[in-house]
Amino acid sequence: MANRLNDMINRMRLKRIDKLLSEVNRYSQLFATYSDEALQAKTIEFKQRLKDPKISLNQLLPEAYATIREASKRVLHMYPKDVQVMGAIVMHQGNIAEMQTGEGKTLTATMPTYLNALAGRGVHVITVNEYLSSVQSEEMAELYEFLGLTVGLNLNSKSTEEKREAYAKDITYSTNNELGFDYLRD
C-alpha cells in the first residue's frame, strides 16, 4: 500500500515538473530568436516584475530558466538538456537532485542560482573545496555577468574586506567550511 502511494506521489511530482519543463522549452524557442541585448534585458525586466509583491520567483521560473539556458548556449557554448532543467526545477523547489559525475551539476545549478539572484538578496553556491569554488566561479562568472549579475568568490586566504566584497555580490561561491567559520567570526 505504501509503495503504491509513493508511486502515485512521485508521478504527480513528475507531472508538475514536466509541465514546468514544457513551459521552459516554449520560452527557450522564443528566446533563441532574441538578440543578445534583448536577452540581457530580461534580467532587468525580471527584477522589475519582482518588485510587485504578487509576482513570485516560482512564476518567473520558466522564463528565467529559458533566459539563462539560451545565454549559456551563447556564452559557454553549452545548452542545458531537459534532464538538467528538471534537476534545476527540483533544486529550486528545495529538493535534492542526484546527478552522477559528468552529468552537468555545475550547469544545472546555474538556473536556480540565476533565478534566486534576481530577488536581490544574494545567492551562495557552496562547494566542498576551494578548488571547485574557484573553478566554478571563474567558469560561470562570464555567464552571469553576460546577464548583468555580479559574482564573488570567498576563500580562506581572503581578508575580511575582500570577504565582505565577495558576499556583497549577487552570487557568491564559497565552501561549506568557510561559510561556517565566517559565521562564527562575524
PDB file of N, CA and C in Angstrom, residues 5-86:
ATOM      1  N   LEU A   5       1.250   4.348  -2.861  1.00  0.00           N
ATOM      2  CA  LEU A   5       1.061   5.757  -2.509  1.00  0.00           C
ATOM      3  C   LEU A   5       2.295   6.562  -2.914  1.00  0.00           C
ATOM      4  N   ASN A   6       3.488   6.050  -2.623  1.00  0.00           N
ATOM      5  CA  ASN A   6       4.719   6.737  -3.019  1.00  0.00           C
ATOM      6  C   ASN A   6       4.828   6.863  -4.529  1.00  0.00           C
ATOM      7  N   ASP A   7       4.463   5.811  -5.245  1.00  0.00           N
ATOM      8  CA  ASP A   7       4.486   5.864  -6.713  1.00  0.00           C
ATOM      9  C   ASP A   7       3.537   6.931  -7.240  1.00  0.00           C
ATOM     10  N   MET A   8       2.357   7.009  -6.652  1.00  0.00           N
ATOM     11  CA  MET A   8       1.370   7.994  -7.073  1.00  0.00           C
ATOM     12  C   MET A   8       1.887   9.416  -6.798  1.00  0.00           C
ATOM     13  N   ILE A   9       2.466   9.619  -5.626  1.00  0.00           N
ATOM     14  CA  ILE A   9       3.019  10.936  -5.275  1.00  0.00           C
ATOM     15  C   ILE A   9       4.144  11.305  -6.237  1.00  0.00           C
ATOM     16  N   ASN A  10       5.026  10.365  -6.526  1.00  0.00           N
ATOM     17  CA  ASN A  10       6.124  10.627  -7.459  1.00  0.00           C
ATOM     18  C   ASN A  10       5.621  10.947  -8.863  1.00  0.00           C
ATOM     19  N   ARG A  11       4.591  10.244  -9.313  1.00  0.00           N
ATOM     20  CA  ARG A  11       4.017  10.540 -10.636  1.00  0.00           C
ATOM     21  C   ARG A  11       3.435  11.949 -10.674  1.00  0.00           C
ATOM     22  N   MET A  12       2.773  12.349  -9.585  1.00  0.00           N
ATOM     23  CA  MET A  12       2.210  13.713  -9.533  1.00  0.00           C
ATOM     24  C   MET A  12       3.325  14.751  -9.554  1.00  0.00           C
ATOM     25  N   ARG A  13       4.399  14.510  -8.812  1.00  0.00           N
ATOM     26  CA  ARG A  13       5.537  15.433  -8.810  1.00  0.00           C
ATOM     27  C   ARG A  13       6.154  15.538 -10.199  1.00  0.00           C
ATOM     28  N   LEU A  14       6.365  14.402 -10.833  1.00  0.00           N
ATOM     29  CA  LEU A  14       6.947  14.398 -12.176  1.00  0.00           C
ATOM     30  C   LEU A  14       6.047  15.106 -13.182  1.00  0.00           C
ATOM     31  N   LYS A  15       4.748  14.954 -13.019  1.00  0.00           N
ATOM     32  CA  LYS A  15       3.808  15.627 -13.917  1.00  0.00           C
ATOM     33  C   LYS A  15       3.943  17.150 -13.783  1.00  0.00           C
ATOM     34  N   ARG A  16       4.071  17.642 -12.544  1.00  0.00           N
ATOM     35  CA  ARG A  16       4.251  19.085 -12.332  1.00  0.00           C
ATOM     36  C   ARG A  16       5.591  19.558 -12.907  1.00  0.00           C
ATOM     37  N   ILE A  17       6.631  18.755 -12.716  1.00  0.00           N
ATOM     38  CA  ILE A  17       7.946  19.107 -13.254  1.00  0.00           C
ATOM     39  C   ILE A  17       7.906  19.111 -14.780  1.00  0.00           C
ATOM     40  N   ASP A  18       7.252  18.106 -15.368  1.00  0.00           N
ATOM     41  CA  ASP A  18       7.120  18.051 -16.833  1.00  0.00           C
ATOM     42  C   ASP A  18       6.374  19.267 -17.376  1.00  0.00           C
ATOM     43  N   LYS A  19       5.364  19.711 -16.646  1.00  0.00           N
ATOM     44  CA  LYS A  19       4.605  20.892 -17.075  1.00  0.00           C
ATOM     45  C   LYS A  19       5.518  22.123 -17.088  1.00  0.00           C
ATOM     46  N   LEU A  20       6.320  22.285 -16.032  1.00  0.00           N
ATOM     47  CA  LEU A  20       7.256  23.413 -15.988  1.00  0.00           C
ATOM     48  C   LEU A  20       8.307  23.295 -17.091  1.00  0.00           C
ATOM     49  N   LEU A  21       8.797  22.083 -17.319  1.00  0.00           N
ATOM     50  CA  LEU A  21       9.774  21.859 -18.386  1.00  0.00           C
ATOM     51  C   LEU A  21       9.192  22.256 -19.742  1.00  0.00           C
ATOM     52  N   SER A  22       7.945  21.917 -19.993  1.00  0.00           N
ATOM     53  CA  SER A  22       7.297  22.301 -21.256  1.00  0.00           C
ATOM     54  C   SER A  22       7.239  23.821 -21.403  1.00  0.00           C
ATOM     55  N   GLU A  23       6.953  24.519 -20.304  1.00  0.00           N
ATOM     56  CA  GLU A  23       6.929  25.989 -20.349  1.00  0.00           C
ATOM     57  C   GLU A  23       8.323  26.537 -20.636  1.00  0.00           C
ATOM     58  N   VAL A  24       9.338  25.988 -19.962  1.00  0.00           N
ATOM     59  CA  VAL A  24      10.717  26.424 -20.204  1.00  0.00           C
ATOM     60  C   VAL A  24      11.064  26.209 -21.673  1.00  0.00           C
ATOM     61  N   ASN A  25      10.697  25.064 -22.221  1.00  0.00           N
ATOM     62  CA  ASN A  25      11.010  24.774 -23.622  1.00  0.00           C
ATOM     63  C   ASN A  25      10.307  25.730 -24.579  1.00  0.00           C
ATOM     64  N   ARG A  26       9.069  26.109 -24.263  1.00  0.00           N
ATOM     65  CA  ARG A  26       8.365  27.087 -25.117  1.00  0.00           C
ATOM     66  C   ARG A  26       9.091  28.430 -25.109  1.00  0.00           C
ATOM     67  N   TYR A  27       9.459  28.899 -23.912  1.00  0.00           N
ATOM     68  CA  TYR A  27      10.200  30.164 -23.828  1.00  0.00           C
ATOM     69  C   TYR A  27      11.577  30.039 -24.478  1.00  0.00           C
ATOM     70  N   SER A  28      12.194  28.880 -24.356  1.00  0.00           N
ATOM     71  CA  SER A  28      13.519  28.672 -24.953  1.00  0.00           C
ATOM     72  C   SER A  28      13.471  28.877 -26.461  1.00  0.00           C
ATOM     73  N   GLN A  29      12.434  28.371 -27.101  1.00  0.00           N
ATOM     74  CA  GLN A  29      12.287  28.554 -28.550  1.00  0.00           C
ATOM     75  C   GLN A  29      12.146  30.033 -28.894  1.00  0.00           C
ATOM     76  N   LEU A  30      11.373  30.757 -28.102  1.00  0.00           N
ATOM     77  CA  LEU A  30      11.186  32.186 -28.337  1.00  0.00           C
ATOM     78  C   LEU A  30      12.480  32.961 -28.112  1.00  0.00           C
ATOM     79  N   PHE A  31      13.148  32.698 -26.982  1.00  0.00           N
ATOM     80  CA  PHE A  31      14.343  33.465 -26.628  1.00  0.00           C
ATOM     81  C   PHE A  31      15.523  33.174 -27.549  1.00  0.00           C
ATOM     82  N   ALA A  32      15.478  32.056 -28.249  1.00  0.00           N
ATOM     83  CA  ALA A  32      16.529  31.754 -29.224  1.00  0.00           C
ATOM     84  C   ALA A  32      16.515  32.770 -30.362  1.00  0.00           C
ATOM     85  N   THR A  33      15.393  33.432 -30.564  1.00  0.00           N
ATOM     86  CA  THR A  33      15.281  34.435 -31.631  1.00  0.00           C
ATOM     87  C   THR A  33      15.705  35.827 -31.176  1.00  0.00           C
ATOM     88  N   TYR A  34      15.922  36.009 -29.880  1.00  0.00           N
ATOM     89  CA  TYR A  34      16.275  37.322 -29.327  1.00  0.00           C
ATOM     90  C   TYR A  34      17.723  37.682 -29.648  1.00  0.00           C
ATOM     91  N   SER A  35      17.963  38.972 -29.761  1.00  0.00           N
ATOM     92  CA  SER A  35      19.342  39.457 -29.864  1.00  0.00           C
ATOM     93  C   SER A  35      19.984  39.333 -28.479  1.00  0.00           C
ATOM     94  N   ASP A  36      21.308  39.470 -28.425  1.00  0.00           N
ATOM     95  CA  ASP A  36      21.990  39.441 -27.124  1.00  0.00           C
ATOM     96  C   ASP A  36      21.437  40.524 -26.202  1.00  0.00           C
ATOM     97  N   GLU A  37      21.221  41.701 -26.758  1.00  0.00           N
ATOM     98  CA  GLU A  37      20.740  42.825 -25.953  1.00  0.00           C
ATOM     99  C   GLU A  37      19.346  42.547 -25.397  1.00  0.00           C
ATOM    100  N   ALA A  38      18.483  41.979 -26.197  1.00  0.00           N
ATOM    101  CA  ALA A  38      17.123  41.664 -25.745  1.00  0.00           C
ATOM    102  C   ALA A  38      17.158  40.584 -24.671  1.00  0.00           C
ATOM    103  N   LEU A  39      18.027  39.612 -24.840  1.00  0.00           N
ATOM    104  CA  LEU A  39      18.155  38.552 -23.847  1.00  0.00           C
ATOM    105  C   LEU A  39      18.703  39.117 -22.530  1.00  0.00           C
ATOM    106  N   GLN A  40      19.697  39.980 -22.620  1.00  0.00           N
ATOM    107  CA  GLN A  40      20.275  40.597 -21.429  1.00  0.00           C
ATOM    108  C   GLN A  40      19.265  41.490 -20.709  1.00  0.00           C
ATOM    109  N   ALA A  41      18.378  42.102 -21.455  1.00  0.00           N
ATOM    110  CA  ALA A  41      17.358  42.976 -20.857  1.00  0.00           C
ATOM    111  C   ALA A  41      16.359  42.197 -20.004  1.00  0.00           C
ATOM    112  N   LYS A  42      16.280  40.888 -20.195  1.00  0.00           N
ATOM    113  CA  LYS A  42      15.348  40.076 -19.405  1.00  0.00           C
ATOM    114  C   LYS A  42      15.666  40.160 -17.912  1.00  0.00           C
ATOM    115  N   THR A  43      16.945  40.246 -17.552  1.00  0.00           N
ATOM    116  CA  THR A  43      17.312  40.338 -16.132  1.00  0.00           C
ATOM    117  C   THR A  43      16.701  41.582 -15.510  1.00  0.00           C
ATOM    118  N   ILE A  44      16.807  42.706 -16.181  1.00  0.00           N
ATOM    119  CA  ILE A  44      16.231  43.959 -15.675  1.00  0.00           C
ATOM    120  C   ILE A  44      14.716  43.835 -15.594  1.00  0.00           C
ATOM    121  N   GLU A  45      14.128  43.248 -16.623  1.00  0.00           N
ATOM    122  CA  GLU A  45      12.670  43.051 -16.632  1.00  0.00           C
ATOM    123  C   GLU A  45      12.232  42.186 -15.448  1.00  0.00           C
ATOM    124  N   PHE A  46      12.936  41.076 -15.223  1.00  0.00           N
ATOM    125  CA  PHE A  46      12.568  40.181 -14.118  1.00  0.00           C
ATOM    126  C   PHE A  46      12.670  40.893 -12.779  1.00  0.00           C
ATOM    127  N   LYS A  47      13.739  41.655 -12.586  1.00  0.00           N
ATOM    128  CA  LYS A  47      13.917  42.377 -11.319  1.00  0.00           C
ATOM    129  C   LYS A  47      12.787  43.379 -11.112  1.00  0.00           C
ATOM    130  N   GLN A  48      12.371  44.034 -12.182  1.00  0.00           N
ATOM    131  CA  GLN A  48      11.249  44.988 -12.099  1.00  0.00           C
ATOM    132  C   GLN A  48       9.960  44.264 -11.730  1.00  0.00           C
ATOM    133  N   ARG A  49       9.715  43.151 -12.390  1.00  0.00           N
ATOM    134  CA  ARG A  49       8.491  42.395 -12.122  1.00  0.00           C
ATOM    135  C   ARG A  49       8.454  41.890 -10.685  1.00  0.00           C
ATOM    136  N   LEU A  50       9.617  41.541 -10.138  1.00  0.00           N
ATOM    137  CA  LEU A  50       9.665  41.032  -8.764  1.00  0.00           C
ATOM    138  C   LEU A  50       9.388  42.109  -7.718  1.00  0.00           C
ATOM    139  N   LYS A  51       9.410  43.366  -8.128  1.00  0.00           N
ATOM    140  CA  LYS A  51       9.052  44.443  -7.194  1.00  0.00           C
ATOM    141  C   LYS A  51       7.566  44.406  -6.856  1.00  0.00           C
ATOM    142  N   ASP A  52       6.786  43.783  -7.713  1.00  0.00           N
ATOM    143  CA  ASP A  52       5.361  43.589  -7.465  1.00  0.00           C
ATOM    144  C   ASP A  52       5.212  42.421  -6.493  1.00  0.00           C
ATOM    145  N   PRO A  53       4.648  42.658  -5.312  1.00  0.00           N
ATOM    146  CA  PRO A  53       4.534  41.575  -4.322  1.00  0.00           C
ATOM    147  C   PRO A  53       3.683  40.396  -4.783  1.00  0.00           C
ATOM    148  N   LYS A  54       2.904  40.584  -5.838  1.00  0.00           N
ATOM    149  CA  LYS A  54       2.074  39.494  -6.350  1.00  0.00           C
ATOM    150  C   LYS A  54       2.862  38.535  -7.249  1.00  0.00           C
ATOM    151  N   ILE A  55       4.076  38.941  -7.637  1.00  0.00           N
ATOM    152  CA  ILE A  55       4.909  38.125  -8.518  1.00  0.00           C
ATOM    153  C   ILE A  55       5.928  37.369  -7.664  1.00  0.00           C
ATOM    154  N   SER A  56       6.028  36.070  -7.913  1.00  0.00           N
ATOM    155  CA  SER A  56       6.965  35.245  -7.147  1.00  0.00           C
ATOM    156  C   SER A  56       8.041  34.665  -8.071  1.00  0.00           C
ATOM    157  N   LEU A  57       9.105  34.188  -7.461  1.00  0.00           N
ATOM    158  CA  LEU A  57      10.153  33.514  -8.231  1.00  0.00           C
ATOM    159  C   LEU A  57       9.589  32.304  -8.969  1.00  0.00           C
ATOM    160  N   ASN A  58       8.661  31.602  -8.335  1.00  0.00           N
ATOM    161  CA  ASN A  58       8.058  30.435  -8.985  1.00  0.00           C
ATOM    162  C   ASN A  58       7.355  30.819 -10.276  1.00  0.00           C
ATOM    163  N   GLN A  59       6.733  31.987 -10.290  1.00  0.00           N
ATOM    164  CA  GLN A  59       6.047  32.431 -11.508  1.00  0.00           C
ATOM    165  C   GLN A  59       7.040  32.794 -12.614  1.00  0.00           C
ATOM    166  N   LEU A  60       8.220  33.270 -12.221  1.00  0.00           N
ATOM    167  CA  LEU A  60       9.229  33.655 -13.211  1.00  0.00           C
ATOM    168  C   LEU A  60      10.081  32.480 -13.672  1.00  0.00           C
ATOM    169  N   LEU A  61      10.009  31.367 -12.968  1.00  0.00           N
ATOM    170  CA  LEU A  61      10.900  30.235 -13.242  1.00  0.00           C
ATOM    171  C   LEU A  61      10.979  29.853 -14.719  1.00  0.00           C
ATOM    172  N   PRO A  62       9.884  29.611 -15.411  1.00  0.00           N
ATOM    173  CA  PRO A  62      10.022  29.176 -16.818  1.00  0.00           C
ATOM    174  C   PRO A  62      10.770  30.183 -17.695  1.00  0.00           C
ATOM    175  N   GLU A  63      10.453  31.449 -17.548  1.00  0.00           N
ATOM    176  CA  GLU A  63      11.125  32.477 -18.359  1.00  0.00           C
ATOM    177  C   GLU A  63      12.587  32.630 -17.961  1.00  0.00           C
ATOM    178  N   ALA A  64      12.842  32.640 -16.653  1.00  0.00           N
ATOM    179  CA  ALA A  64      14.220  32.827 -16.168  1.00  0.00           C
ATOM    180  C   ALA A  64      15.104  31.649 -16.582  1.00  0.00           C
ATOM    181  N   TYR A  65      14.595  30.451 -16.446  1.00  0.00           N
ATOM    182  CA  TYR A  65      15.376  29.276 -16.842  1.00  0.00           C
ATOM    183  C   TYR A  65      15.644  29.294 -18.339  1.00  0.00           C
ATOM    184  N   ALA A  66      14.663  29.675 -19.127  1.00  0.00           N
ATOM    185  CA  ALA A  66      14.868  29.749 -20.572  1.00  0.00           C
ATOM    186  C   ALA A  66      15.884  30.835 -20.920  1.00  0.00           C
ATOM    187  N   THR A  67      15.884  31.928 -20.165  1.00  0.00           N
ATOM    188  CA  THR A  67      16.832  33.019 -20.401  1.00  0.00           C
ATOM    189  C   THR A  67      18.256  32.553 -20.167  1.00  0.00           C
ATOM    190  N   ILE A  68      18.506  31.951 -19.009  1.00  0.00           N
ATOM    191  CA  ILE A  68      19.889  31.536 -18.723  1.00  0.00           C
ATOM    192  C   ILE A  68      20.288  30.340 -19.575  1.00  0.00           C
ATOM    193  N   ARG A  69      19.329  29.550 -19.939  1.00  0.00           N
ATOM    194  CA  ARG A  69      19.608  28.413 -20.836  1.00  0.00           C
ATOM    195  C   ARG A  69      20.121  28.931 -22.183  1.00  0.00           C
ATOM    196  N   GLU A  70      19.435  29.925 -22.740  1.00  0.00           N
ATOM    197  CA  GLU A  70      19.856  30.498 -24.023  1.00  0.00           C
ATOM    198  C   GLU A  70      21.182  31.240 -23.869  1.00  0.00           C
ATOM    199  N   ALA A  71      21.343  31.968 -22.759  1.00  0.00           N
ATOM    200  CA  ALA A  71      22.609  32.672 -22.520  1.00  0.00           C
ATOM    201  C   ALA A  71      23.762  31.685 -22.405  1.00  0.00           C
ATOM    202  N   SER A  72      23.526  30.557 -21.780  1.00  0.00           N
ATOM    203  CA  SER A  72      24.551  29.528 -21.643  1.00  0.00           C
ATOM    204  C   SER A  72      24.989  29.018 -23.014  1.00  0.00           C
ATOM    205  N   LYS A  73      24.026  28.854 -23.898  1.00  0.00           N
ATOM    206  CA  LYS A  73      24.350  28.402 -25.258  1.00  0.00           C
ATOM    207  C   LYS A  73      25.253  29.417 -25.953  1.00  0.00           C
ATOM    208  N   ARG A  74      24.973  30.689 -25.760  1.00  0.00           N
ATOM    209  CA  ARG A  74      25.734  31.741 -26.438  1.00  0.00           C
ATOM    210  C   ARG A  74      27.095  31.999 -25.800  1.00  0.00           C
ATOM    211  N   VAL A  75      27.136  31.983 -24.477  1.00  0.00           N
ATOM    212  CA  VAL A  75      28.359  32.361 -23.770  1.00  0.00           C
ATOM    213  C   VAL A  75      29.287  31.174 -23.534  1.00  0.00           C
ATOM    214  N   LEU A  76      28.732  30.089 -23.049  1.00  0.00           N
ATOM    215  CA  LEU A  76      29.541  28.922 -22.686  1.00  0.00           C
ATOM    216  C   LEU A  76      29.564  27.850 -23.773  1.00  0.00           C
ATOM    217  N   HIS A  77      28.706  28.008 -24.768  1.00  0.00           N
ATOM    218  CA  HIS A  77      28.548  27.004 -25.831  1.00  0.00           C
ATOM    219  C   HIS A  77      28.100  25.658 -25.254  1.00  0.00           C
ATOM    220  N   MET A  78      27.298  25.747 -24.200  1.00  0.00           N
ATOM    221  CA  MET A  78      26.692  24.565 -23.581  1.00  0.00           C
ATOM    222  C   MET A  78      25.204  24.852 -23.405  1.00  0.00           C
ATOM    223  N   TYR A  79      24.373  23.931 -23.822  1.00  0.00           N
ATOM    224  CA  TYR A  79      22.929  24.109 -23.739  1.00  0.00           C
ATOM    225  C   TYR A  79      22.358  23.063 -22.777  1.00  0.00           C
ATOM    226  N   PRO A  80      21.826  23.497 -21.632  1.00  0.00           N
ATOM    227  CA  PRO A  80      21.284  22.533 -20.667  1.00  0.00           C
ATOM    228  C   PRO A  80      20.208  21.650 -21.285  1.00  0.00           C
ATOM    229  N   LYS A  81      20.380  20.369 -21.091  1.00  0.00           N
ATOM    230  CA  LYS A  81      19.415  19.381 -21.597  1.00  0.00           C
ATOM    231  C   LYS A  81      18.172  19.382 -20.707  1.00  0.00           C
ATOM    232  N   ASP A  82      17.112  18.764 -21.214  1.00  0.00           N
ATOM    233  CA  ASP A  82      15.855  18.716 -20.454  1.00  0.00           C
ATOM    234  C   ASP A  82      16.038  18.119 -19.062  1.00  0.00           C
ATOM    235  N   VAL A  83      16.844  17.066 -18.955  1.00  0.00           N
ATOM    236  CA  VAL A  83      17.038  16.433 -17.653  1.00  0.00           C
ATOM    237  C   VAL A  83      17.751  17.391 -16.683  1.00  0.00           C
ATOM    238  N   GLN A  84      18.615  18.246 -17.212  1.00  0.00           N
ATOM    239  CA  GLN A  84      19.274  19.243 -16.369  1.00  0.00           C
ATOM    240  C   GLN A  84      18.277  20.325 -15.933  1.00  0.00           C
ATOM    241  N   VAL A  85      17.384  20.705 -16.823  1.00  0.00           N
ATOM    242  CA  VAL A  85      16.337  21.669 -16.458  1.00  0.00           C
ATOM    243  C   VAL A  85      15.450  21.070 -15.372  1.00  0.00           C
ATOM    244  N   MET A  86      15.120  19.793 -15.506  1.00  0.00           N
ATOM    245  CA  MET A  86      14.304  19.133 -14.483  1.00  0.00           C
ATOM    246  C   MET A  86      15.042  19.117 -13.138  1.00  0.00           C
TER     247      MET A  86
END
